[in-house]
Structure formats: structure tokens, C-alpha cells
PDB file of C-alpha atoms in Angstrom:
ATOM      1  CA  MET D 209      -7.510 -40.356  -8.297  1.00  0.00           C
ATOM      2  CA  ASN D 210      -4.256 -42.412  -8.227  1.00  0.00           C
ATOM      3  CA  LEU D 211      -3.551 -45.152 -10.753  1.00  0.00           C
ATOM      4  CA  GLY D 212      -4.292 -47.935  -8.206  1.00  0.00           C
ATOM      5  CA  ASP D 213      -7.761 -46.393  -7.598  1.00  0.00           C
ATOM      6  CA  LYS D 214      -8.419 -46.242 -11.331  1.00  0.00           C
ATOM      7  CA  LEU D 215      -7.483 -49.880 -11.825  1.00  0.00           C
ATOM      8  CA  ARG D 216      -9.593 -51.026  -8.898  1.00  0.00           C
ATOM      9  CA  SER D 217     -12.511 -49.028 -10.392  1.00  0.00           C
ATOM     10  CA  LEU D 218     -11.824 -50.570 -13.825  1.00  0.00           C
ATOM     11  CA  ARG D 219     -11.779 -54.030 -12.299  1.00  0.00           C
ATOM     12  CA  SER D 220     -15.226 -53.247 -10.647  1.00  0.00           C
ATOM     13  CA  ILE D 221     -16.800 -52.024 -13.828  1.00  0.00           C
ATOM     14  CA  GLU D 222     -15.443 -54.832 -15.944  1.00  0.00           C
ATOM     15  CA  GLY D 223     -16.784 -57.390 -13.376  1.00  0.00           C
ATOM     16  CA  SER D 224     -20.185 -55.648 -13.667  1.00  0.00           C
ATOM     17  CA  LEU D 225     -20.042 -55.642 -17.439  1.00  0.00           C
ATOM     18  CA  ARG D 226     -19.264 -59.375 -17.430  1.00  0.00           C
ATOM     19  CA  GLY D 227     -22.267 -60.165 -15.212  1.00  0.00           C
ATOM     20  CA  LEU D 228     -20.145 -61.166 -12.202  1.00  0.00           C
ATOM     21  CA  GLY D 229     -21.985 -58.835  -9.792  1.00  0.00           C
ATOM     22  CA  ARG D 230     -18.616 -57.992  -8.258  1.00  0.00           C
ATOM     23  CA  PRO D 231     -15.171 -56.657  -9.135  1.00  0.00           C
ATOM     24  CA  MET D 232     -12.997 -58.992 -11.221  1.00  0.00           C
ATOM     25  CA  THR D 233     -10.050 -60.237  -9.066  1.00  0.00           C
ATOM     26  CA  GLN D 234      -6.521 -59.384 -10.199  1.00  0.00           C
ATOM     27  CA  SER D 235      -6.066 -63.049 -11.238  1.00  0.00           C
ATOM     28  CA  GLU D 236      -9.182 -63.057 -13.273  1.00  0.00           C
ATOM     29  CA  VAL D 237      -7.923 -59.902 -15.008  1.00  0.00           C
ATOM     30  CA  VAL D 238      -4.553 -61.466 -15.766  1.00  0.00           C
ATOM     31  CA  GLU D 239      -6.134 -64.727 -17.218  1.00  0.00           C
ATOM     32  CA  ALA D 240      -8.775 -62.674 -19.271  1.00  0.00           C
ATOM     33  CA  MET D 241      -5.974 -60.466 -20.591  1.00  0.00           C
ATOM     34  CA  LYS D 242      -4.061 -63.550 -21.714  1.00  0.00           C
ATOM     35  CA  THR D 243      -7.172 -65.030 -23.417  1.00  0.00           C
ATOM     36  CA  GLU D 244      -8.555 -61.706 -24.970  1.00  0.00           C
ATOM     37  CA  VAL D 245      -5.443 -59.661 -25.706  1.00  0.00           C
ATOM     38  CA  GLY D 246      -2.970 -62.397 -26.230  1.00  0.00           C
ATOM     39  CA  ARG D 247      -0.645 -61.162 -23.664  1.00  0.00           C
ATOM     40  CA  GLY D 248      -0.914 -60.236 -19.926  1.00  0.00           C
ATOM     41  CA  LEU D 249       0.840 -59.054 -16.769  1.00  0.00           C
ATOM     42  CA  SER D 250       1.532 -61.081 -13.650  1.00  0.00           C
ATOM     43  CA  GLN D 251      -0.945 -60.820 -10.834  1.00  0.00           C
ATOM     44  CA  ALA D 252       2.016 -59.666  -8.639  1.00  0.00           C
ATOM     45  CA  TYR D 253       2.857 -56.775 -10.945  1.00  0.00           C
ATOM     46  CA  LEU D 254      -0.775 -55.781 -11.139  1.00  0.00           C
ATOM     47  CA  SER D 255      -0.919 -55.848  -7.341  1.00  0.00           C
ATOM     48  CA  GLN D 256       2.168 -53.705  -6.992  1.00  0.00           C
ATOM     49  CA  ILE D 257       0.601 -51.142  -9.354  1.00  0.00           C
ATOM     50  CA  GLU D 258      -2.679 -51.012  -7.462  1.00  0.00           C
ATOM     51  CA  ASN D 259      -0.974 -50.734  -4.041  1.00  0.00           C
ATOM     52  CA  GLY D 260       1.469 -48.064  -5.121  1.00  0.00           C
ATOM     53  CA  ALA D 261       4.512 -50.216  -4.695  1.00  0.00           C
ATOM     54  CA  ARG D 262       5.305 -49.635  -8.294  1.00  0.00           C
ATOM     55  CA  PRO D 263       4.345 -46.036  -9.041  1.00  0.00           C
ATOM     56  CA  HIS D 264       5.185 -46.155 -12.644  1.00  0.00           C
ATOM     57  CA  MET D 265       4.540 -48.801 -15.353  1.00  0.00           C
ATOM     58  CA  THR D 266       6.100 -49.467 -18.706  1.00  0.00           C
ATOM     59  CA  ASN D 267       4.359 -48.184 -21.780  1.00  0.00           C
ATOM     60  CA  THR D 268       3.802 -51.659 -22.954  1.00  0.00           C
ATOM     61  CA  SER D 269       1.943 -52.533 -19.763  1.00  0.00           C
ATOM     62  CA  ARG D 270      -0.095 -49.268 -19.854  1.00  0.00           C
ATOM     63  CA  GLU D 271      -1.016 -50.139 -23.546  1.00  0.00           C
ATOM     64  CA  LEU D 272      -2.028 -53.752 -22.527  1.00  0.00           C
ATOM     65  CA  LEU D 273      -4.271 -52.659 -19.670  1.00  0.00           C
ATOM     66  CA  ALA D 274      -5.832 -49.909 -21.773  1.00  0.00           C
ATOM     67  CA  LYS D 275      -6.590 -52.368 -24.528  1.00  0.00           C
ATOM     68  CA  PHE D 276      -8.085 -54.817 -22.127  1.00  0.00           C
ATOM     69  CA  PHE D 277     -10.179 -52.299 -20.161  1.00  0.00           C
ATOM     70  CA  ARG D 278     -10.985 -50.356 -23.412  1.00  0.00           C
ATOM     71  CA  VAL D 279      -9.757 -47.008 -22.114  1.00  0.00           C
ATOM     72  CA  TYR D 280      -7.217 -44.480 -23.450  1.00  0.00           C
ATOM     73  CA  PRO D 281      -3.646 -45.233 -22.301  1.00  0.00           C
ATOM     74  CA  GLY D 282      -3.401 -41.639 -21.082  1.00  0.00           C
ATOM     75  CA  PHE D 283      -6.176 -42.478 -18.486  1.00  0.00           C
ATOM     76  CA  LEU D 284      -3.908 -44.971 -16.750  1.00  0.00           C
ATOM     77  CA  VAL D 285      -1.792 -42.404 -14.787  1.00  0.00           C
ATOM     78  CA  ASP D 286      -2.188 -40.547 -11.471  1.00  0.00           C
ATOM     79  CA  ASP D 287      -4.263 -37.394 -11.752  1.00  0.00           C
ATOM     80  CA  PRO D 288      -2.199 -34.277 -11.092  1.00  0.00           C
ATOM     81  CA  ALA D 289      -2.066 -32.805  -7.613  1.00  0.00           C
ATOM     82  CA  GLY D 290      -5.000 -30.548  -7.066  1.00  0.00           C
ATOM     83  CA  TYR D 291      -7.081 -32.089  -9.866  1.00  0.00           C
ATOM     84  CA  SER D 292     -10.705 -32.043  -9.120  1.00  0.00           C
ATOM     85  CA  ARG D 293     -13.636 -33.508 -10.990  1.00  0.00           C
ATOM     86  CA  GLU D 294     -16.060 -31.095  -9.292  1.00  0.00           C
ATOM     87  CA  LEU D 295     -17.733 -28.387 -11.295  1.00  0.00           C
ATOM     88  CA  GLN D 296     -16.295 -24.974 -11.064  1.00  0.00           C
ATOM     89  CA  SER D 297     -18.534 -21.926 -10.682  1.00  0.00           C
ATOM     90  CA  GLU D 298     -18.438 -20.883 -14.325  1.00  0.00           C
ATOM     91  CA  LEU D 299     -19.463 -24.521 -15.235  1.00  0.00           C
ATOM     92  CA  ARG D 300     -22.557 -24.268 -13.015  1.00  0.00           C
ATOM     93  CA  MET D 301     -23.812 -21.583 -15.293  1.00  0.00           C
ATOM     94  CA  GLU D 302     -23.123 -23.757 -18.336  1.00  0.00           C
ATOM     95  CA  ASP D 303     -24.853 -26.649 -16.579  1.00  0.00           C
ATOM     96  CA  ALA D 304     -27.990 -24.549 -16.128  1.00  0.00           C
ATOM     97  CA  THR D 305     -27.931 -23.801 -19.904  1.00  0.00           C
ATOM     98  CA  VAL D 306     -27.444 -27.482 -20.641  1.00  0.00           C
ATOM     99  CA  ASP D 307     -30.422 -28.331 -18.434  1.00  0.00           C
ATOM    100  CA  SER D 308     -32.637 -25.774 -20.231  1.00  0.00           C
ATOM    101  CA  TRP D 309     -31.510 -27.167 -23.656  1.00  0.00           C
ATOM    102  CA  LEU D 310     -32.305 -30.761 -22.460  1.00  0.00           C
ATOM    103  CA  HIS D 311     -35.773 -29.760 -21.147  1.00  0.00           C
ATOM    104  CA  ALA D 312     -36.511 -28.238 -24.530  1.00  0.00           C
ATOM    105  CA  GLY D 313     -35.475 -31.496 -26.049  1.00  0.00           C
ATOM    106  CA  VAL D 314     -37.914 -33.294 -23.781  1.00  0.00           C
ATOM    107  CA  ASN D 315     -40.812 -31.174 -25.159  1.00  0.00           C
ATOM    108  CA  GLN D 316     -39.529 -31.447 -28.700  1.00  0.00           C
ATOM    109  CA  PHE D 317     -39.381 -35.270 -28.579  1.00  0.00           C
ATOM    110  CA  SER D 318     -42.494 -35.984 -26.733  1.00  0.00           C
ATOM    111  CA  GLY D 319     -43.517 -38.408 -29.564  1.00  0.00           C
ATOM    112  CA  ASP D 320     -40.592 -40.763 -28.523  1.00  0.00           C
ATOM    113  CA  PRO D 321     -41.182 -41.837 -24.974  1.00  0.00           C
ATOM    114  CA  GLU D 322     -37.727 -43.605 -24.614  1.00  0.00           C
ATOM    115  CA  LEU D 323     -35.896 -40.459 -25.961  1.00  0.00           C
ATOM    116  CA  GLU D 324     -38.043 -38.144 -23.873  1.00  0.00           C
ATOM    117  CA  ARG D 325     -37.268 -40.245 -20.750  1.00  0.00           C
ATOM    118  CA  ALA D 326     -33.544 -40.394 -21.405  1.00  0.00           C
ATOM    119  CA  LEU D 327     -33.177 -36.546 -22.036  1.00  0.00           C
ATOM    120  CA  LEU D 328     -35.205 -36.027 -18.821  1.00  0.00           C
ATOM    121  CA  SER D 329     -32.981 -38.228 -16.926  1.00  0.00           C
ATOM    122  CA  ILE D 330     -29.963 -36.457 -18.015  1.00  0.00           C
ATOM    123  CA  ALA D 331     -31.627 -33.022 -17.386  1.00  0.00           C
ATOM    124  CA  GLU D 332     -32.458 -34.009 -13.823  1.00  0.00           C
ATOM    125  CA  ASP D 333     -29.050 -35.367 -13.022  1.00  0.00           C
ATOM    126  CA  ARG D 334     -27.045 -33.329 -10.521  1.00  0.00           C
ATOM    127  CA  ASP D 335     -24.250 -32.883 -13.197  1.00  0.00           C
ATOM    128  CA  SER D 336     -25.955 -33.049 -16.583  1.00  0.00           C
ATOM    129  CA  ARG D 337     -23.079 -31.579 -18.342  1.00  0.00           C
ATOM    130  CA  GLY D 338     -20.809 -34.345 -16.897  1.00  0.00           C
ATOM    131  CA  ALA D 339     -23.327 -36.911 -17.971  1.00  0.00           C
ATOM    132  CA  LEU D 340     -23.294 -35.717 -21.563  1.00  0.00           C
ATOM    133  CA  LEU D 341     -19.440 -35.697 -21.488  1.00  0.00           C
ATOM    134  CA  LEU D 342     -19.458 -39.226 -20.155  1.00  0.00           C
ATOM    135  CA  LEU D 343     -21.821 -40.309 -22.900  1.00  0.00           C
ATOM    136  CA  GLY D 344     -19.560 -38.749 -25.511  1.00  0.00           C
ATOM    137  CA  GLU D 345     -16.520 -40.675 -24.041  1.00  0.00           C
ATOM    138  CA  ILE D 346     -18.563 -43.868 -24.056  1.00  0.00           C
ATOM    139  CA  LEU D 347     -19.517 -43.440 -27.720  1.00  0.00           C
ATOM    140  CA  ARG D 348     -15.849 -42.868 -28.601  1.00  0.00           C
ATOM    141  CA  ALA D 349     -14.594 -45.838 -27.046  1.00  0.00           C
ATOM    142  CA  PRO D 350     -14.850 -48.640 -29.611  1.00  0.00           C
ATOM    143  CA  GLY D 351     -17.506 -51.170 -28.691  1.00  0.00           C
ATOM    144  CA  LEU D 352     -18.100 -49.837 -25.241  1.00  0.00           C
ATOM    145  CA  ALA D 353     -21.741 -48.512 -26.073  1.00  0.00           C
ATOM    146  CA  ASP D 354     -22.551 -52.081 -27.385  1.00  0.00           C
ATOM    147  CA  ARG D 355     -21.093 -53.814 -24.375  1.00  0.00           C
ATOM    148  CA  LEU D 356     -23.061 -51.482 -22.024  1.00  0.00           C
ATOM    149  CA  ALA D 357     -26.290 -51.801 -23.927  1.00  0.00           C
ATOM    150  CA  GLU D 358     -25.959 -55.679 -23.751  1.00  0.00           C
ATOM    151  CA  VAL D 359     -25.773 -55.386 -19.940  1.00  0.00           C
ATOM    152  CA  LEU D 360     -28.384 -52.627 -19.278  1.00  0.00           C
ATOM    153  CA  ARG D 361     -30.855 -53.844 -21.984  1.00  0.00           C
ATOM    154  CA  PRO D 362     -30.444 -57.546 -22.321  1.00  0.00           C
ATOM    155  CA  SER D 363     -33.952 -58.036 -23.808  1.00  0.00           C
ATOM    156  CA  ALA D 364     -33.206 -55.931 -26.974  1.00  0.00           C
ATOM    157  CA  HIS D 365     -32.810 -57.898 -30.274  1.00  0.00           C
ATOM    158  CA  GLY D 366     -29.388 -56.336 -30.779  1.00  0.00           C
ATOM    159  CA  PRO D 367     -27.339 -54.235 -28.389  1.00  0.00           C
ATOM    160  CA  MET D 368     -28.235 -50.890 -29.889  1.00  0.00           C
ATOM    161  CA  ASP D 369     -31.735 -51.735 -31.275  1.00  0.00           C
ATOM    162  CA  ASN D 370     -33.545 -49.830 -28.567  1.00  0.00           C
ATOM    163  CA  LEU D 371     -31.267 -46.840 -28.699  1.00  0.00           C
ATOM    164  CA  GLN D 372     -32.397 -46.083 -32.298  1.00  0.00           C
ATOM    165  CA  PRO D 373     -35.276 -43.745 -32.987  1.00  0.00           C
ATOM    166  CA  PRO D 374     -38.558 -45.609 -33.496  1.00  0.00           C
ATOM    167  CA  SER D 375     -38.775 -44.702 -37.262  1.00  0.00           C
ATOM    168  CA  SER D 376     -35.348 -46.427 -38.000  1.00  0.00           C
ATOM    169  CA  ARG D 377     -36.078 -49.769 -36.214  1.00  0.00           C
ATOM    170  CA  ASN D 378     -37.028 -52.796 -38.205  1.00  0.00           C
TER     171      ASN D 378
END
């Protein structure tokens, strides 16, 4: 995936997280950056990056975009030629092991229906290993889990309330 594709994808995710039901426009990103980060880029500069007219950006621009989208600055580069996110054959074996482990967890946590359902959803995913790795990245990104919980579970008392085991809830 090239940098432009990544930025378009991030605009789409951010629009969804903000409840827009559509990708944020470049202009909306520019204005939101100024408000939320205190500095921004021009819409023309963002357009040039997305369209490939400007194949490289300054470190300062990369850090501003990373801060706004809450991603690691190293994510905001073109992927190397030949890079593939598809599972390799040896990873398919690991995925089967992960699925077995998850199914065992489903049985072990049958007293917690929400956790049981979550583990089963991951186990039945086509790429359960990738789903767990994604979950790890979400939890490492400061505040992202809370933001996603607000969007996906708006009826919860607090963003992470329903994500706690039943015994630890108030």
C-alpha cells in the first residue's frame, strides 16, 4: 500500500470514528489538525501527498499526521515493493494453533457470555492471528481503544466499561 492509499484509508477511518458516516475530506482534516494538534498542513500539500505528486514528506509533516491520526510515524511511508499482508504458508499453521487456543478459551470462559462471544468471533475470523495482532496494535495506540469503544458501544457507561470482566464492573 502506498502512502496516498494509507492517508485515504486513515481519513475514512477517522470520518467513521467521528460519526460522519463518510471519509473526512482533506479540508476537514486540515482544519481538525489545526484545532486538535495546534498545527496543520495545507489542503494542497495533503492532496499532493495522496495523489503521489509529492512522493516524500518532511519528518515534521509525518509527525503531525501521525499525531492527528494516532498512528506510528513509521506507518506513514510506502510499503516496500513485494510487501504482502497475506499469510504465508507457515503462518497458516500458526493460525490453526491460534484458532485451537481461542476455541479452548471459549469453553473456559463460558460463564462470561460477552467474552465467550468475542473469543468465538476472533476464532471464526478468516485471519484470527491477524485479528489478535490488530487488537494488540489498537491497545498500544494511546486512546484508540477508548475511541473505538465510544463508537462501537455508545450505550456503555464509560468507553471501556463493557470490555471489563463482569466481576470487576461497578
